[in-house]
Tab-separated table of C-alpha atoms and ligand atoms in Angstrom:
chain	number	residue	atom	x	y	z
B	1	UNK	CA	-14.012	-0.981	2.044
B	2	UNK	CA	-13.384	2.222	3.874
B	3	UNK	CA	-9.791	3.282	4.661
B	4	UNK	CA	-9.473	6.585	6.415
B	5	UNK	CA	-6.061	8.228	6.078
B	6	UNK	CA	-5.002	10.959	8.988
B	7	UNK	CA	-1.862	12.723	8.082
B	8	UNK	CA	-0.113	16.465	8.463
B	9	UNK	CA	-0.336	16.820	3.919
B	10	UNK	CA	-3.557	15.385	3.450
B	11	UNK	CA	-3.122	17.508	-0.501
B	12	UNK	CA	-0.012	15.252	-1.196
B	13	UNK	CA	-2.279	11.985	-1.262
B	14	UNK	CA	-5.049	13.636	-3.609
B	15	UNK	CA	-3.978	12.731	-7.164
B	16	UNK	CA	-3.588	8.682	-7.051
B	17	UNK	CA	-6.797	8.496	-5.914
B	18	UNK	CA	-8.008	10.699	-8.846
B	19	UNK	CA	-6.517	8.952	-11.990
B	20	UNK	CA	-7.193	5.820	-13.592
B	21	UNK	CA	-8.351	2.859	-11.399
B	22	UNK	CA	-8.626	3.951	-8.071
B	23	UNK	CA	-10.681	6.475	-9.033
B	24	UNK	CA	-12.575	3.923	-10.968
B	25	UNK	CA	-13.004	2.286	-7.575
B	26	UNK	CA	-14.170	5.205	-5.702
B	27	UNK	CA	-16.893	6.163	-8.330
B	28	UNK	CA	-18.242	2.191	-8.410
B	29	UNK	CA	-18.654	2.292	-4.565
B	30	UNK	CA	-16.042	-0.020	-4.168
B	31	UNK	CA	-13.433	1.618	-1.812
B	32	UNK	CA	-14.042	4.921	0.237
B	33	UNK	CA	-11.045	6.838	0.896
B	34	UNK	CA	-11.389	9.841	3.615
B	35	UNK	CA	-8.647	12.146	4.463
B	36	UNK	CA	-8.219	13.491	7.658
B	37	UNK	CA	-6.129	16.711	8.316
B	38	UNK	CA	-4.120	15.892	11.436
B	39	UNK	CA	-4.075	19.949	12.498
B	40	UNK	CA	-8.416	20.085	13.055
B	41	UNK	CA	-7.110	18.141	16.148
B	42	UNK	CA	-4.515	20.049	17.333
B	43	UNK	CA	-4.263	21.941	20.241
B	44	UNK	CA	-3.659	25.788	21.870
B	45	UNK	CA	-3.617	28.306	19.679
B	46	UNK	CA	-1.056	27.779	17.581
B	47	UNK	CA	-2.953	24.219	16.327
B	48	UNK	CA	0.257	22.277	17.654
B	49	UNK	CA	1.011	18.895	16.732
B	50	UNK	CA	4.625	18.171	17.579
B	51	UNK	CA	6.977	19.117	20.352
B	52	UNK	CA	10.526	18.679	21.512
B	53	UNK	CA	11.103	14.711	22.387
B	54	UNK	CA	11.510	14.412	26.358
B	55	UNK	CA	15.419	13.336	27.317
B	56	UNK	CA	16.601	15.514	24.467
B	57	UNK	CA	18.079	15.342	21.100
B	58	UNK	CA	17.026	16.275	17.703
B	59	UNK	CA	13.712	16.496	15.756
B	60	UNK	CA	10.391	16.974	16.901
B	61	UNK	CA	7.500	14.478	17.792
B	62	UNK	CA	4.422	14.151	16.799
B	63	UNK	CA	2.362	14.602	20.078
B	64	UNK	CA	-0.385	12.345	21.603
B	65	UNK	CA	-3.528	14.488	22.612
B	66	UNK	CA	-4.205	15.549	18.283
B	67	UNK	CA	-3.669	11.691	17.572
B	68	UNK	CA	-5.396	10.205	19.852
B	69	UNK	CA	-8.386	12.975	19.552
B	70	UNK	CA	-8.848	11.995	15.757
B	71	UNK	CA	-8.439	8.554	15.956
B	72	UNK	CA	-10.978	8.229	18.982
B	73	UNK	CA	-13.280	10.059	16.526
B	74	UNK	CA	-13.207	7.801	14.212
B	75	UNK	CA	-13.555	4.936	16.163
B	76	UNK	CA	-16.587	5.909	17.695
B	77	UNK	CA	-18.547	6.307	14.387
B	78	UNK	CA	-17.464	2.574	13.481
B	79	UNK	CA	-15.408	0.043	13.935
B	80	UNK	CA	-11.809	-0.576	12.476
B	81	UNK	CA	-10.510	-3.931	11.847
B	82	UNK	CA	-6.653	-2.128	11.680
B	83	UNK	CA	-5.019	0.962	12.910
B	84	UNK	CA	-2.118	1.079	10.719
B	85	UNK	CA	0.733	3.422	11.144
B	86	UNK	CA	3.195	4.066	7.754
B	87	UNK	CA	6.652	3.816	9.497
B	88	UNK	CA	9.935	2.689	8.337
B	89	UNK	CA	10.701	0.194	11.784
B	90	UNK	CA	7.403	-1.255	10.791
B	91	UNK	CA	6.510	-4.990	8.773
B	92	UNK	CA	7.940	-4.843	5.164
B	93	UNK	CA	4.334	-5.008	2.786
B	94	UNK	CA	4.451	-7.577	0.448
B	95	UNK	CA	1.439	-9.039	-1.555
B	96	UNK	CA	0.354	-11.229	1.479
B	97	UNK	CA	-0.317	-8.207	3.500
B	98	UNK	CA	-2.075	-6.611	0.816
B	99	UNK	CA	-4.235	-9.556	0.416
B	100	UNK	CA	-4.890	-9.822	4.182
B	101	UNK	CA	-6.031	-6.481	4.633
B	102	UNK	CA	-8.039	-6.693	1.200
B	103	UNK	CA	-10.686	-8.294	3.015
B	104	UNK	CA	-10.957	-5.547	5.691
B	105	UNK	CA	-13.690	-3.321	5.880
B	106	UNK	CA	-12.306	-0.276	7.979
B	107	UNK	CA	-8.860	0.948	8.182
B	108	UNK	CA	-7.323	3.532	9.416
B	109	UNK	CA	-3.661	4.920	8.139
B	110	UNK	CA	-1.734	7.059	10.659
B	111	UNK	CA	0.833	8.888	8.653
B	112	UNK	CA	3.848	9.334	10.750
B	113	UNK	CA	5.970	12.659	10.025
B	114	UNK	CA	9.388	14.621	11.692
B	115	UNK	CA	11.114	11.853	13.915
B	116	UNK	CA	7.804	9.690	14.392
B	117	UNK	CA	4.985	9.380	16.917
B	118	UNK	CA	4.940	9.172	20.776
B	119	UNK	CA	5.326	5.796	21.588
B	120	UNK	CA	1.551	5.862	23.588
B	121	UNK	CA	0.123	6.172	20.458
B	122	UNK	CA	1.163	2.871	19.574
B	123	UNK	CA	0.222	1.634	22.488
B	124	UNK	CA	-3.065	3.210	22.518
B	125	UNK	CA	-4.618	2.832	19.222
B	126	UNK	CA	-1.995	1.129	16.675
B	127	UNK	CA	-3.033	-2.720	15.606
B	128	UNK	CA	-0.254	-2.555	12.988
B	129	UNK	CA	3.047	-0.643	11.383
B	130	UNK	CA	4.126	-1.193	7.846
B	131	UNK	CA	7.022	-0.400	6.174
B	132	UNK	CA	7.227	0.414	2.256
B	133	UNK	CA	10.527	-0.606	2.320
B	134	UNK	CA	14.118	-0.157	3.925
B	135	UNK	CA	14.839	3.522	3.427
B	136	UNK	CA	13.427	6.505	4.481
B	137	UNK	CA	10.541	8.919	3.633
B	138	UNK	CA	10.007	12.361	4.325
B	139	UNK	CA	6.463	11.256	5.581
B	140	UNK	CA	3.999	8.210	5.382
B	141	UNK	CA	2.122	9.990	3.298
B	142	UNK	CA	3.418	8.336	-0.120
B	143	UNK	CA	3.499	4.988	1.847
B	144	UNK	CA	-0.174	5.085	1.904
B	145	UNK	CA	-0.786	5.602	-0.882
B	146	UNK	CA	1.478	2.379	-2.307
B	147	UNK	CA	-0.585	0.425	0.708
B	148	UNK	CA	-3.561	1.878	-0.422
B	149	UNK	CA	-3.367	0.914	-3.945
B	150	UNK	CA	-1.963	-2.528	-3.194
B	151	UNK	CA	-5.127	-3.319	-1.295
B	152	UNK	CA	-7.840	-1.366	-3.777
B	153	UNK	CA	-6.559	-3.299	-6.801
B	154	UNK	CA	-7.679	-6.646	-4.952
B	155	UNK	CA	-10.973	-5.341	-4.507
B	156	UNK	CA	-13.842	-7.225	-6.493
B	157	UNK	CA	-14.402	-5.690	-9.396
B	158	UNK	CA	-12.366	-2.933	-9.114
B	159	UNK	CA	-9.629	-4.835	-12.136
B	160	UNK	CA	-11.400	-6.387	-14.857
B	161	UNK	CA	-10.852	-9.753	-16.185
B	162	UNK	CA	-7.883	-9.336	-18.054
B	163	UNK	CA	-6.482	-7.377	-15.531
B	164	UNK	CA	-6.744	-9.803	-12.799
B	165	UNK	CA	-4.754	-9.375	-9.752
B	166	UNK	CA	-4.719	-13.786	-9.429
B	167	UNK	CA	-2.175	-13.321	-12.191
B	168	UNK	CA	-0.143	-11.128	-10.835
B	169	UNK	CA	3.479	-11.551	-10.364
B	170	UNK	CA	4.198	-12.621	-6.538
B	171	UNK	CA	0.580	-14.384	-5.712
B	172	UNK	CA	2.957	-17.571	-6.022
B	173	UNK	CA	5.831	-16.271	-4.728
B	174	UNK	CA	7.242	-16.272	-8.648
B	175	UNK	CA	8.021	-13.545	-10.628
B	176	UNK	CA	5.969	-12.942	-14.343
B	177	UNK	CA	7.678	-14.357	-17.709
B	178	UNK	CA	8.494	-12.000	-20.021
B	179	UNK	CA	5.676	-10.534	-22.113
B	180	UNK	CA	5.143	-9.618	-25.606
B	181	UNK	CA	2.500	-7.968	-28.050
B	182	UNK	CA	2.659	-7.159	-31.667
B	183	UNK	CA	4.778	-7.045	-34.057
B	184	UNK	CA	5.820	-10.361	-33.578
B	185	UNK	CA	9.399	-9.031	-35.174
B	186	UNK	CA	11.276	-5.697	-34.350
B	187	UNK	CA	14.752	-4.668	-35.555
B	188	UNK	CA	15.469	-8.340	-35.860
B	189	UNK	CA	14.088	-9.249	-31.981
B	190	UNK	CA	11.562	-11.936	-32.331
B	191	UNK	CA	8.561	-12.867	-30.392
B	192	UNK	CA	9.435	-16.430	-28.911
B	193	UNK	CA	7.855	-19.036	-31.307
B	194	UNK	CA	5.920	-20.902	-28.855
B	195	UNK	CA	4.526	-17.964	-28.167
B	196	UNK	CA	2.727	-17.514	-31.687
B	197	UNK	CA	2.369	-21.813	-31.695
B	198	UNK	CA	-1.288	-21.778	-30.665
B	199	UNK	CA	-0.893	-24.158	-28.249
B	200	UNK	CA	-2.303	-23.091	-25.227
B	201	UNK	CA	-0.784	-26.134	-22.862
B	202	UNK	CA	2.815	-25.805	-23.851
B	203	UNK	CA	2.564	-22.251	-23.343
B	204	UNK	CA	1.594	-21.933	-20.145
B	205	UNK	CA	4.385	-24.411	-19.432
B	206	UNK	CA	6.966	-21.992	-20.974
B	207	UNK	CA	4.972	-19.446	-19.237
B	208	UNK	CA	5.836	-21.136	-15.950
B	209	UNK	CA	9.540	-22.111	-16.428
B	210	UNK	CA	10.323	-18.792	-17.211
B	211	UNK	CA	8.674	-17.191	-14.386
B	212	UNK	CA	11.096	-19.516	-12.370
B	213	UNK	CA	13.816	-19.116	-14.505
B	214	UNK	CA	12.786	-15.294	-13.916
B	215	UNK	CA	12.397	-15.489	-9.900
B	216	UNK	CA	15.507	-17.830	-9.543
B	217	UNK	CA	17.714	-14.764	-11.498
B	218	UNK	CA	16.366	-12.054	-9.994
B	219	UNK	CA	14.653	-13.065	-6.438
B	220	UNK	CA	16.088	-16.409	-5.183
B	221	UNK	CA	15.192	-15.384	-1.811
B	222	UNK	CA	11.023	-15.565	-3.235
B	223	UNK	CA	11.234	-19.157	-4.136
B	224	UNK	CA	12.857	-20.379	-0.332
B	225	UNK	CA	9.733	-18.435	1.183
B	226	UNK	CA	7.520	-21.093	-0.205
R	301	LIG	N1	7.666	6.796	6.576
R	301	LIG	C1	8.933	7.139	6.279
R	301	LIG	N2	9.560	6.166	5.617
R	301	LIG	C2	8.665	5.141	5.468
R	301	LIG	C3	8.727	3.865	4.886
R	301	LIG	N3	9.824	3.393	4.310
R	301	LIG	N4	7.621	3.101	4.941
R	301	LIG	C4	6.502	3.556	5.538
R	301	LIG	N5	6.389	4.751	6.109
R	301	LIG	C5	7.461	5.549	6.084
């Protein structure tokens, strides 16, 4: 998979892909990630990106001609299954958008920034707009790299076994039972004892109720999407 990311702080995207397994990903051939700095497509002098919004008020937008310049670029190297832009008004992710666009092979994130983008980008070139969540960012920037990651992980063979990403929490809509390692005692909290029983069939029963138990507690509103 390919995902190329075009923002305004291409620098404030580096690390995650640096540390741990995403940069495990990168260096197995597994997931390309290619930033794009927004301003090498800018225009006049002054490599302008933004202007004042026609009909007036506050904040600046983030203009056309650079967007659609880049973006037009990359589209004519290959072809993207998704132009995604990071924006709060967009879809909420959740794990079934991850695993949708886990079996993508080009994407493109369009990091939004000051009061957003002119609405012919969207029109233009956007397939898609995802939200991290309800509240606001300074940019998209962090946004995709939480989209980013959700999707990498579900690459094959980017987790090992024991780190699968079937048994994560919210591939069924339930949330995971609690988990424990040793000591099986700590300042008098035990390890459940069916836990430490051996028996593999009425533990992944346990396993299960609790996840319910779990979802039903914390996110009721998981188990009615089902
Ligand atoms: N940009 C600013 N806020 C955002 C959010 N919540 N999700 C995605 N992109 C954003």
């Amino acid at each position: 998979m390919r995902i190329d990311i075009i923002s305004v702080l291409p620098e404030l995207m580096e690390s995650p892909f640096q540390t741990s397994i995403l940069k495990r990903a990168m260096q197995k051939g597994l997931a390309e990630v290619h930033f794009h700095q927004l301003r090498d497509w800018s225009i006049g002098k002054h490599r302008q990106i933004d202007d004042e919004p026609y009909g007036g008020g506050a904040g600046m937008i983030m203009m056309i001609e650079p967007i659609d310049k880049c973006i037009s670029e990359l589209k004519a190297e290959r072809n993207y299954d998704e132009v995604i832009y990071l924006t709060p008004d967009g879809e909420t992710l959740n794990q079934k958008i991850a695993n949708t666009l886990s079996i993508k092979k080009n994407l493109i994130f369009l990091c939004g920034h000051y009061k957003g983008i002119d609405q012919r980008v969207r029109e233009l070139h956007i397939t898609k707009e995802i939200s991290i969540g309800d509240y606001v960012l300074t940019g998209g920037e962090l946004a995709a790299c939480v989209l980013a990651d959700s999707i990498i992980r579900l690459l094959p063979g980017v987790l090992n076994d024991e780190q699968s990403a079937l048994t994560d929490c919210f591939q069924d809509n339930l949330l995971s039972p609690p988990i424990y390692t040793r000591p099986s005692e700590y300042k008098g909290l035990k390890v459940p004892d069916i836990l430490l029983s051996g028996n593999s069939k009425k533990i992944e029963e346990w396993e299960h109720d609790q996840a319910l138990k779990n979802t039903l507690e914390k996110r009721p509103d998981l188990l009615q999407e089902k």
